[in-house]
Amino acid sequence: MSTKAYYNDNLLLTPLPHDPTYGYWISPGVEFAGKTERLEVSGKGALDFVDYYGGEPNRFTNVFLPLTMKYRTERDEWGFTGGFTRDNTLMGELLTTGLVLRFTQRNLWTVNPTWAHTITEKWAFQSTFQFNDSSYQDGGRFGLVDYQVFGGSAGFVYRPTERDEIQLTGTYNNFHTANAPFGLRATYPGAILSASREFTETMKATVYGGPRFISTTSQSGGTSQTTQESIWVYGATLIKEFEQARLQVTAARDILPSGFGLLVQTDRLSLLTSYDLAETVTASIDLSGYWVSGASPIARGGTLPENQLFYCTPKLQWKFSEWWRFEASYSYRLRDAQSLSDPATSNALTLMVTYYPSKLAFSD
């Protein structure tokens, strides 16, 4: 159970005149996990009861219901990740795509089963299936479009040593708008080659890259138009752990669906670091920059202007007792786009107190 006080001087990241928004969150939640010799199950149920006042008065409820399962045999592993999320467009979708949408609630269903088969000591086969269904409350009023994405991937993993892994994967995704006056459908198959290495027990690096072949068909007024484009996606991540600190650096490009009813190309550079000031006090900072452009036409026609988003979030956590934790964070965000005459900035302050009750454990 946590309680959060919140203040933001520009919640919508708009360059237009605006008033500050302030409010409070009450967030109960419960986690569960079970494990046998072959089966692992874990999940969570959490709610956010949110009241906003001032510039953007609103009252809403966020819901988080993730579920993870794994079942293992001698050579096979079946898995599942998915669940239901109800949040707002300035939470999960903003931090995934870097694209600022109008403020409204989003319902997201995800279903991702997996299967992995060990062929030899060094070779394995892996496959995944993906289904996402995203819808927006009053989306038409805000210019947002419901959409679905389904697809999958399959490939081989080669482990030449205990510290190295090379993977070649073929992917296929199908994106289409739903319940929209203007339709758009896009397929984007591709291939990814990735390599990872554990240099030491505290240092690991991963690099990957490959092409996406995007075919987009837009329909409007009884006519349709098809476009073709090839985009390379790539990325690199470095993780380093120290005795009292942890550092993660990521640079990546990806093709992602958006509530604007199109696919976007997001280039992201991020730095996440934390340091243990004391046994119960941890300081961290999250720095990220996004460069966003359209990877497909907008469902209603036209193209997406280039967007940039930068944010910096320092945070301080203090576990002042066995069951209680205090957290204070500040976030600075800057948004710029070709369609804006001036960049928009926001400053947000959050104070949160969380209570962790004792765990209940059962075993045979």
PDB file of C-alpha atoms in Angstrom, residues 65-326:
ATOM      1  CA  LEU A  65      -2.781  -7.281 -13.656  1.00  0.00           C
ATOM      2  CA  PRO A  66       0.406  -8.891 -15.045  1.00  0.00           C
ATOM      3  CA  LEU A  67       0.884 -12.676 -15.057  1.00  0.00           C
ATOM      4  CA  THR A  68       3.977 -14.803 -15.745  1.00  0.00           C
ATOM      5  CA  MET A  69       4.186 -18.593 -16.025  1.00  0.00           C
ATOM      6  CA  LYS A  70       6.935 -21.091 -16.910  1.00  0.00           C
ATOM      7  CA  TYR A  71       6.795 -24.859 -17.261  1.00  0.00           C
ATOM      8  CA  ARG A  72       9.964 -26.871 -17.834  1.00  0.00           C
ATOM      9  CA  THR A  73      10.750 -30.386 -18.966  1.00  0.00           C
ATOM     10  CA  GLU A  74      14.128 -31.903 -19.646  1.00  0.00           C
ATOM     11  CA  ARG A  75      14.484 -30.183 -23.041  1.00  0.00           C
ATOM     12  CA  ASP A  76      11.537 -27.810 -23.349  1.00  0.00           C
ATOM     13  CA  GLU A  77      10.292 -24.694 -21.643  1.00  0.00           C
ATOM     14  CA  TRP A  78       6.839 -23.206 -22.201  1.00  0.00           C
ATOM     15  CA  GLY A  79       6.203 -19.713 -20.946  1.00  0.00           C
ATOM     16  CA  PHE A  80       3.569 -17.015 -20.819  1.00  0.00           C
ATOM     17  CA  THR A  81       3.685 -13.302 -20.064  1.00  0.00           C
ATOM     18  CA  GLY A  82       0.725 -11.003 -20.390  1.00  0.00           C
ATOM     19  CA  GLY A  83      -2.221  -9.518 -18.617  1.00  0.00           C
ATOM     20  CA  PHE A  84      -4.249  -6.348 -18.490  1.00  0.00           C
ATOM     21  CA  THR A  85      -3.127  -2.767 -17.902  1.00  0.00           C
ATOM     22  CA  ARG A  86      -5.295   0.325 -17.569  1.00  0.00           C
ATOM     23  CA  ASP A  87      -3.170   3.443 -17.342  1.00  0.00           C
ATOM     24  CA  ASN A  88      -3.055   6.835 -19.022  1.00  0.00           C
ATOM     25  CA  THR A  89      -1.284   7.881 -22.195  1.00  0.00           C
ATOM     26  CA  LEU A  90       1.311   9.932 -20.293  1.00  0.00           C
ATOM     27  CA  MET A  91       2.513   6.873 -18.357  1.00  0.00           C
ATOM     28  CA  GLY A  92       3.401   3.624 -20.117  1.00  0.00           C
ATOM     29  CA  GLU A  93       2.901   4.675 -23.727  1.00  0.00           C
ATOM     30  CA  LEU A  94       4.883   7.897 -23.388  1.00  0.00           C
ATOM     31  CA  LEU A  95       7.904   6.147 -21.853  1.00  0.00           C
ATOM     32  CA  THR A  96       7.746   3.395 -24.501  1.00  0.00           C
ATOM     33  CA  THR A  97       7.390   5.465 -27.665  1.00  0.00           C
ATOM     34  CA  GLY A  98       8.508   8.938 -26.543  1.00  0.00           C
ATOM     35  CA  LEU A  99       5.414  10.376 -28.223  1.00  0.00           C
ATOM     36  CA  VAL A 100       3.157  12.749 -26.264  1.00  0.00           C
ATOM     37  CA  LEU A 101      -0.546  11.949 -26.786  1.00  0.00           C
ATOM     38  CA  ARG A 102      -3.619  13.659 -25.435  1.00  0.00           C
ATOM     39  CA  PHE A 103      -4.326  12.796 -21.795  1.00  0.00           C
ATOM     40  CA  THR A 104      -6.813   9.937 -21.511  1.00  0.00           C
ATOM     41  CA  GLN A 105      -7.055   6.396 -20.154  1.00  0.00           C
ATOM     42  CA  ARG A 106      -5.666   3.443 -22.135  1.00  0.00           C
ATOM     43  CA  ASN A 107      -6.725  -0.213 -21.873  1.00  0.00           C
ATOM     44  CA  LEU A 108      -4.002  -2.636 -22.963  1.00  0.00           C
ATOM     45  CA  TRP A 109      -4.319  -6.428 -23.218  1.00  0.00           C
ATOM     46  CA  THR A 110      -1.155  -8.453 -23.884  1.00  0.00           C
ATOM     47  CA  VAL A 111      -0.750 -12.174 -24.596  1.00  0.00           C
ATOM     48  CA  ASN A 112       2.770 -13.500 -25.211  1.00  0.00           C
ATOM     49  CA  PRO A 113       3.261 -17.309 -25.056  1.00  0.00           C
ATOM     50  CA  THR A 114       6.762 -18.700 -25.693  1.00  0.00           C
ATOM     51  CA  TRP A 115       8.384 -22.057 -26.406  1.00  0.00           C
ATOM     52  CA  ALA A 116      12.063 -22.970 -26.213  1.00  0.00           C
ATOM     53  CA  HIS A 117      13.610 -26.333 -27.093  1.00  0.00           C
ATOM     54  CA  THR A 118      17.164 -27.403 -26.267  1.00  0.00           C
ATOM     55  CA  ILE A 119      18.656 -29.180 -29.277  1.00  0.00           C
ATOM     56  CA  THR A 120      22.184 -29.769 -27.982  1.00  0.00           C
ATOM     57  CA  GLU A 121      24.326 -28.397 -25.193  1.00  0.00           C
ATOM     58  CA  LYS A 122      25.139 -25.334 -27.339  1.00  0.00           C
ATOM     59  CA  TRP A 123      22.109 -25.034 -29.635  1.00  0.00           C
ATOM     60  CA  ALA A 124      18.497 -24.157 -28.840  1.00  0.00           C
ATOM     61  CA  PHE A 125      15.355 -23.114 -30.690  1.00  0.00           C
ATOM     62  CA  GLN A 126      13.133 -20.294 -29.408  1.00  0.00           C
ATOM     63  CA  SER A 127       9.741 -19.020 -30.549  1.00  0.00           C
ATOM     64  CA  THR A 128       7.242 -16.424 -29.326  1.00  0.00           C
ATOM     65  CA  PHE A 129       3.762 -15.237 -30.214  1.00  0.00           C
ATOM     66  CA  GLN A 130       2.556 -11.683 -29.603  1.00  0.00           C
ATOM     67  CA  PHE A 131      -0.904 -10.165 -29.341  1.00  0.00           C
ATOM     68  CA  ASN A 132      -1.628  -6.631 -28.130  1.00  0.00           C
ATOM     69  CA  ASP A 133      -4.995  -4.900 -28.035  1.00  0.00           C
ATOM     70  CA  SER A 134      -4.979  -1.199 -27.167  1.00  0.00           C
ATOM     71  CA  SER A 135      -8.056   1.012 -26.801  1.00  0.00           C
ATOM     72  CA  TYR A 136      -8.553   4.567 -25.547  1.00  0.00           C
ATOM     73  CA  GLN A 137     -11.296   6.143 -23.489  1.00  0.00           C
ATOM     74  CA  ASP A 138     -13.015   8.787 -25.656  1.00  0.00           C
ATOM     75  CA  GLY A 139     -10.251   8.196 -28.190  1.00  0.00           C
ATOM     76  CA  GLY A 140     -12.168   9.722 -31.100  1.00  0.00           C
ATOM     77  CA  ARG A 141     -12.584  13.008 -29.222  1.00  0.00           C
ATOM     78  CA  PHE A 142      -8.811  13.200 -28.685  1.00  0.00           C
ATOM     79  CA  GLY A 143      -7.799  12.061 -32.162  1.00  0.00           C
ATOM     80  CA  LEU A 144      -6.618   8.656 -30.914  1.00  0.00           C
ATOM     81  CA  VAL A 145      -7.224   5.330 -32.667  1.00  0.00           C
ATOM     82  CA  ASP A 146      -7.664   1.854 -31.161  1.00  0.00           C
ATOM     83  CA  TYR A 147      -5.327  -0.754 -32.619  1.00  0.00           C
ATOM     84  CA  GLN A 148      -4.244  -4.386 -32.473  1.00  0.00           C
ATOM     85  CA  VAL A 149      -0.868  -5.998 -33.084  1.00  0.00           C
ATOM     86  CA  PHE A 150      -0.226  -9.689 -33.561  1.00  0.00           C
ATOM     87  CA  GLY A 151       2.817 -11.568 -34.746  1.00  0.00           C
ATOM     88  CA  GLY A 152       5.646 -13.735 -33.587  1.00  0.00           C
ATOM     89  CA  SER A 153       9.281 -14.665 -33.879  1.00  0.00           C
ATOM     90  CA  ALA A 154      11.335 -17.820 -34.197  1.00  0.00           C
ATOM     91  CA  GLY A 155      15.046 -18.446 -34.273  1.00  0.00           C
ATOM     92  CA  PHE A 156      18.094 -20.315 -33.084  1.00  0.00           C
ATOM     93  CA  VAL A 157      20.387 -19.614 -30.156  1.00  0.00           C
ATOM     94  CA  TYR A 158      24.029 -20.638 -30.141  1.00  0.00           C
ATOM     95  CA  ARG A 159      26.089 -20.600 -26.936  1.00  0.00           C
ATOM     96  CA  PRO A 160      29.755 -21.119 -27.837  1.00  0.00           C
ATOM     97  CA  THR A 161      30.825 -20.611 -24.197  1.00  0.00           C
ATOM     98  CA  GLU A 162      29.133 -20.190 -20.849  1.00  0.00           C
ATOM     99  CA  ARG A 163      29.536 -16.419 -21.166  1.00  0.00           C
ATOM    100  CA  ASP A 164      28.578 -15.893 -24.822  1.00  0.00           C
ATOM    101  CA  GLU A 165      25.311 -16.144 -26.728  1.00  0.00           C
ATOM    102  CA  ILE A 166      24.489 -15.529 -30.392  1.00  0.00           C
ATOM    103  CA  GLN A 167      20.914 -15.495 -31.665  1.00  0.00           C
ATOM    104  CA  LEU A 168      19.394 -15.235 -35.160  1.00  0.00           C
ATOM    105  CA  THR A 169      15.644 -14.572 -35.201  1.00  0.00           C
ATOM    106  CA  GLY A 170      13.027 -14.016 -37.870  1.00  0.00           C
ATOM    107  CA  THR A 171      10.088 -11.794 -36.897  1.00  0.00           C
ATOM    108  CA  TYR A 172       6.661 -10.906 -38.266  1.00  0.00           C
ATOM    109  CA  ASN A 173       4.172  -8.313 -37.000  1.00  0.00           C
ATOM    110  CA  ASN A 174       0.783  -7.163 -38.234  1.00  0.00           C
ATOM    111  CA  PHE A 175      -0.595  -3.815 -37.052  1.00  0.00           C
ATOM    112  CA  HIS A 176      -4.104  -2.581 -37.844  1.00  0.00           C
ATOM    113  CA  THR A 177      -6.421   0.103 -36.551  1.00  0.00           C
ATOM    114  CA  ALA A 178      -9.790  -0.879 -35.064  1.00  0.00           C
ATOM    115  CA  ASN A 179     -13.133   0.974 -34.889  1.00  0.00           C
ATOM    116  CA  ALA A 180     -11.644   3.895 -36.777  1.00  0.00           C
ATOM    117  CA  PRO A 181     -13.230   5.984 -39.560  1.00  0.00           C
ATOM    118  CA  PHE A 182      -9.949   5.686 -41.483  1.00  0.00           C
ATOM    119  CA  GLY A 183      -8.259   2.303 -41.698  1.00  0.00           C
ATOM    120  CA  LEU A 184      -4.569   1.487 -41.715  1.00  0.00           C
ATOM    121  CA  ARG A 185      -2.882  -1.908 -41.826  1.00  0.00           C
ATOM    122  CA  ALA A 186       0.851  -2.507 -41.771  1.00  0.00           C
ATOM    123  CA  THR A 187       2.976  -5.637 -41.834  1.00  0.00           C
ATOM    124  CA  TYR A 188       6.635  -5.503 -40.902  1.00  0.00           C
ATOM    125  CA  PRO A 189       8.583  -8.766 -41.130  1.00  0.00           C
ATOM    126  CA  GLY A 190      12.304  -8.738 -40.484  1.00  0.00           C
ATOM    127  CA  ALA A 191      15.330 -10.458 -39.009  1.00  0.00           C
ATOM    128  CA  ILE A 192      17.488  -9.757 -35.972  1.00  0.00           C
ATOM    129  CA  LEU A 193      21.030 -10.884 -35.218  1.00  0.00           C
ATOM    130  CA  SER A 194      22.056 -10.385 -31.593  1.00  0.00           C
ATOM    131  CA  ALA A 195      25.113 -11.188 -29.504  1.00  0.00           C
ATOM    132  CA  SER A 196      25.652 -10.924 -25.773  1.00  0.00           C
ATOM    133  CA  ARG A 197      28.651 -11.512 -23.547  1.00  0.00           C
ATOM    134  CA  GLU A 198      29.196 -11.638 -19.792  1.00  0.00           C
ATOM    135  CA  PHE A 199      32.669 -10.160 -19.437  1.00  0.00           C
ATOM    136  CA  THR A 200      32.584 -10.717 -15.683  1.00  0.00           C
ATOM    137  CA  GLU A 201      29.963 -11.604 -13.093  1.00  0.00           C
ATOM    138  CA  THR A 202      29.229  -7.874 -12.788  1.00  0.00           C
ATOM    139  CA  MET A 203      29.473  -6.725 -16.412  1.00  0.00           C
ATOM    140  CA  LYS A 204      27.355  -7.729 -19.413  1.00  0.00           C
ATOM    141  CA  ALA A 205      26.900  -6.281 -22.907  1.00  0.00           C
ATOM    142  CA  THR A 206      24.357  -6.974 -25.662  1.00  0.00           C
ATOM    143  CA  VAL A 207      24.226  -5.730 -29.256  1.00  0.00           C
ATOM    144  CA  TYR A 208      21.662  -6.464 -31.972  1.00  0.00           C
ATOM    145  CA  GLY A 209      20.482  -5.264 -35.350  1.00  0.00           C
ATOM    146  CA  GLY A 210      18.491  -6.140 -38.421  1.00  0.00           C
ATOM    147  CA  PRO A 211      16.069  -4.877 -41.100  1.00  0.00           C
ATOM    148  CA  ARG A 212      12.292  -4.349 -40.963  1.00  0.00           C
ATOM    149  CA  PHE A 213      10.368  -4.380 -44.244  1.00  0.00           C
ATOM    150  CA  ILE A 214       7.257  -2.251 -43.701  1.00  0.00           C
ATOM    151  CA  SER A 215       4.293  -2.543 -46.042  1.00  0.00           C
ATOM    152  CA  THR A 216       1.464  -0.106 -45.218  1.00  0.00           C
ATOM    153  CA  THR A 217      -2.028   0.034 -46.698  1.00  0.00           C
ATOM    154  CA  SER A 218      -4.224   3.012 -45.799  1.00  0.00           C
ATOM    155  CA  GLN A 219      -7.912   3.206 -46.700  1.00  0.00           C
ATOM    156  CA  SER A 220      -9.979   6.377 -46.958  1.00  0.00           C
ATOM    157  CA  GLY A 221     -13.144   7.222 -48.884  1.00  0.00           C
ATOM    158  CA  GLY A 222     -13.305   3.819 -50.576  1.00  0.00           C
ATOM    159  CA  THR A 223      -9.764   4.061 -51.949  1.00  0.00           C
ATOM    160  CA  SER A 224      -6.573   2.475 -50.674  1.00  0.00           C
ATOM    161  CA  GLN A 225      -2.917   3.300 -51.009  1.00  0.00           C
ATOM    162  CA  THR A 226       0.072   1.056 -50.299  1.00  0.00           C
ATOM    163  CA  THR A 227       3.602   2.178 -49.434  1.00  0.00           C
ATOM    164  CA  GLN A 228       6.797   0.181 -48.936  1.00  0.00           C
ATOM    165  CA  GLU A 229       9.773   1.074 -46.750  1.00  0.00           C
ATOM    166  CA  SER A 230      12.788  -0.618 -45.184  1.00  0.00           C
ATOM    167  CA  ILE A 231      14.130   0.499 -41.792  1.00  0.00           C
ATOM    168  CA  TRP A 232      17.032  -0.885 -39.814  1.00  0.00           C
ATOM    169  CA  VAL A 233      16.512  -1.426 -36.105  1.00  0.00           C
ATOM    170  CA  TYR A 234      19.423  -1.872 -33.745  1.00  0.00           C
ATOM    171  CA  GLY A 235      20.507  -1.484 -30.177  1.00  0.00           C
ATOM    172  CA  ALA A 236      23.195  -1.953 -27.558  1.00  0.00           C
ATOM    173  CA  THR A 237      23.042  -2.296 -23.775  1.00  0.00           C
ATOM    174  CA  LEU A 238      25.838  -2.278 -21.213  1.00  0.00           C
ATOM    175  CA  ILE A 239      25.185  -3.246 -17.585  1.00  0.00           C
ATOM    176  CA  LYS A 240      27.835  -2.850 -14.910  1.00  0.00           C
ATOM    177  CA  GLU A 241      27.423  -3.539 -11.212  1.00  0.00           C
ATOM    178  CA  PHE A 242      29.722  -2.224  -8.523  1.00  0.00           C
ATOM    179  CA  GLU A 243      29.822  -2.933  -4.813  1.00  0.00           C
ATOM    180  CA  GLN A 244      27.445  -0.068  -4.027  1.00  0.00           C
ATOM    181  CA  ALA A 245      26.279   1.071  -7.461  1.00  0.00           C
ATOM    182  CA  ARG A 246      24.683  -0.109 -10.707  1.00  0.00           C
ATOM    183  CA  LEU A 247      24.984   1.411 -14.183  1.00  0.00           C
ATOM    184  CA  GLN A 248      22.983   0.685 -17.339  1.00  0.00           C
ATOM    185  CA  VAL A 249      23.483   2.432 -20.683  1.00  0.00           C
ATOM    186  CA  THR A 250      21.147   1.736 -23.626  1.00  0.00           C
ATOM    187  CA  ALA A 251      20.994   2.988 -27.204  1.00  0.00           C
ATOM    188  CA  ALA A 252      18.267   1.567 -29.441  1.00  0.00           C
ATOM    189  CA  ARG A 253      16.002   2.071 -32.442  1.00  0.00           C
ATOM    190  CA  ASP A 254      12.656   0.279 -32.678  1.00  0.00           C
ATOM    191  CA  ILE A 255       9.399   0.284 -34.647  1.00  0.00           C
ATOM    192  CA  LEU A 256       6.421   0.691 -32.304  1.00  0.00           C
ATOM    193  CA  PRO A 257       2.622   1.116 -32.595  1.00  0.00           C
ATOM    194  CA  SER A 258       1.053   4.384 -31.466  1.00  0.00           C
ATOM    195  CA  GLY A 259      -2.380   5.649 -30.498  1.00  0.00           C
ATOM    196  CA  PHE A 260      -2.155   8.110 -33.394  1.00  0.00           C
ATOM    197  CA  GLY A 261      -3.004   5.122 -35.596  1.00  0.00           C
ATOM    198  CA  LEU A 262       0.415   4.559 -37.128  1.00  0.00           C
ATOM    199  CA  LEU A 263       3.796   2.966 -36.586  1.00  0.00           C
ATOM    200  CA  VAL A 264       6.569   5.189 -35.235  1.00  0.00           C
ATOM    201  CA  GLN A 265      10.330   4.929 -35.377  1.00  0.00           C
ATOM    202  CA  THR A 266      11.770   5.647 -31.932  1.00  0.00           C
ATOM    203  CA  ASP A 267      15.488   6.236 -31.358  1.00  0.00           C
ATOM    204  CA  ARG A 268      16.325   6.239 -27.667  1.00  0.00           C
ATOM    205  CA  LEU A 269      19.439   6.885 -25.613  1.00  0.00           C
ATOM    206  CA  SER A 270      19.188   6.283 -21.871  1.00  0.00           C
ATOM    207  CA  LEU A 271      21.332   6.145 -18.754  1.00  0.00           C
ATOM    208  CA  LEU A 272      20.135   4.613 -15.496  1.00  0.00           C
ATOM    209  CA  THR A 273      22.356   4.583 -12.456  1.00  0.00           C
ATOM    210  CA  SER A 274      21.862   4.023  -8.729  1.00  0.00           C
ATOM    211  CA  TYR A 275      24.110   4.303  -5.677  1.00  0.00           C
ATOM    212  CA  ASP A 276      23.652   3.015  -2.126  1.00  0.00           C
ATOM    213  CA  LEU A 277      24.388   5.980   0.109  1.00  0.00           C
ATOM    214  CA  ALA A 278      23.775   3.810   3.161  1.00  0.00           C
ATOM    215  CA  GLU A 279      22.329   0.410   3.956  1.00  0.00           C
ATOM    216  CA  THR A 280      18.801   1.830   3.838  1.00  0.00           C
ATOM    217  CA  VAL A 281      19.240   4.840   1.506  1.00  0.00           C
ATOM    218  CA  THR A 282      19.582   4.648  -2.295  1.00  0.00           C
ATOM    219  CA  ALA A 283      19.949   7.496  -4.779  1.00  0.00           C
ATOM    220  CA  SER A 284      19.295   7.035  -8.496  1.00  0.00           C
ATOM    221  CA  ILE A 285      18.985   9.038 -11.682  1.00  0.00           C
ATOM    222  CA  ASP A 286      17.237   8.209 -14.957  1.00  0.00           C
ATOM    223  CA  LEU A 287      18.228  10.162 -18.087  1.00  0.00           C
ATOM    224  CA  SER A 288      16.598   9.496 -21.471  1.00  0.00           C
ATOM    225  CA  GLY A 289      16.306  11.118 -24.858  1.00  0.00           C
ATOM    226  CA  TYR A 290      13.834  10.142 -27.594  1.00  0.00           C
ATOM    227  CA  TRP A 291      13.831  11.054 -31.275  1.00  0.00           C
ATOM    228  CA  VAL A 292      10.511  10.017 -32.853  1.00  0.00           C
ATOM    229  CA  SER A 293       9.378  10.030 -36.474  1.00  0.00           C
ATOM    230  CA  GLY A 294       6.674   8.269 -38.450  1.00  0.00           C
ATOM    231  CA  ALA A 295       7.401   4.813 -39.859  1.00  0.00           C
ATOM    232  CA  SER A 296       4.010   4.673 -41.625  1.00  0.00           C
ATOM    233  CA  PRO A 297       1.437   7.266 -42.776  1.00  0.00           C
ATOM    234  CA  ILE A 298      -1.150   8.524 -40.291  1.00  0.00           C
ATOM    235  CA  ALA A 299      -4.509   6.764 -40.620  1.00  0.00           C
ATOM    236  CA  ARG A 300      -6.198  10.060 -41.535  1.00  0.00           C
ATOM    237  CA  GLY A 301      -3.501  10.937 -44.038  1.00  0.00           C
ATOM    238  CA  GLY A 302      -0.297  12.943 -43.805  1.00  0.00           C
ATOM    239  CA  THR A 303       2.889  12.183 -41.912  1.00  0.00           C
ATOM    240  CA  LEU A 304       3.998  12.584 -38.329  1.00  0.00           C
ATOM    241  CA  PRO A 305       6.300  15.557 -37.687  1.00  0.00           C
ATOM    242  CA  GLU A 306       9.550  14.748 -35.930  1.00  0.00           C
ATOM    243  CA  ASN A 307       9.311  14.843 -32.136  1.00  0.00           C
ATOM    244  CA  GLN A 308      11.940  14.959 -29.402  1.00  0.00           C
ATOM    245  CA  LEU A 309      11.495  14.188 -25.733  1.00  0.00           C
ATOM    246  CA  PHE A 310      14.118  14.465 -23.006  1.00  0.00           C
ATOM    247  CA  TYR A 311      13.694  13.763 -19.320  1.00  0.00           C
ATOM    248  CA  CYS A 312      15.792  13.636 -16.191  1.00  0.00           C
ATOM    249  CA  THR A 313      14.497  11.992 -13.008  1.00  0.00           C
ATOM    250  CA  PRO A 314      16.635  11.906  -9.857  1.00  0.00           C
ATOM    251  CA  LYS A 315      15.168   9.848  -7.017  1.00  0.00           C
ATOM    252  CA  LEU A 316      15.932   9.183  -3.373  1.00  0.00           C
ATOM    253  CA  GLN A 317      14.647   6.081  -1.526  1.00  0.00           C
ATOM    254  CA  TRP A 318      14.838   5.558   2.232  1.00  0.00           C
ATOM    255  CA  LYS A 319      13.725   2.323   3.864  1.00  0.00           C
ATOM    256  CA  PHE A 320      13.278   3.720   7.342  1.00  0.00           C
ATOM    257  CA  SER A 321      11.919   0.527   8.894  1.00  0.00           C
ATOM    258  CA  GLU A 322      11.456  -3.126   8.038  1.00  0.00           C
ATOM    259  CA  TRP A 323       8.040  -2.517   6.465  1.00  0.00           C
ATOM    260  CA  TRP A 324       8.116   1.164   5.451  1.00  0.00           C
ATOM    261  CA  ARG A 325       9.822   3.100   2.647  1.00  0.00           C
ATOM    262  CA  PHE A 326       9.876   6.802   1.741  1.00  0.00           C
TER     263      PHE A 326
END
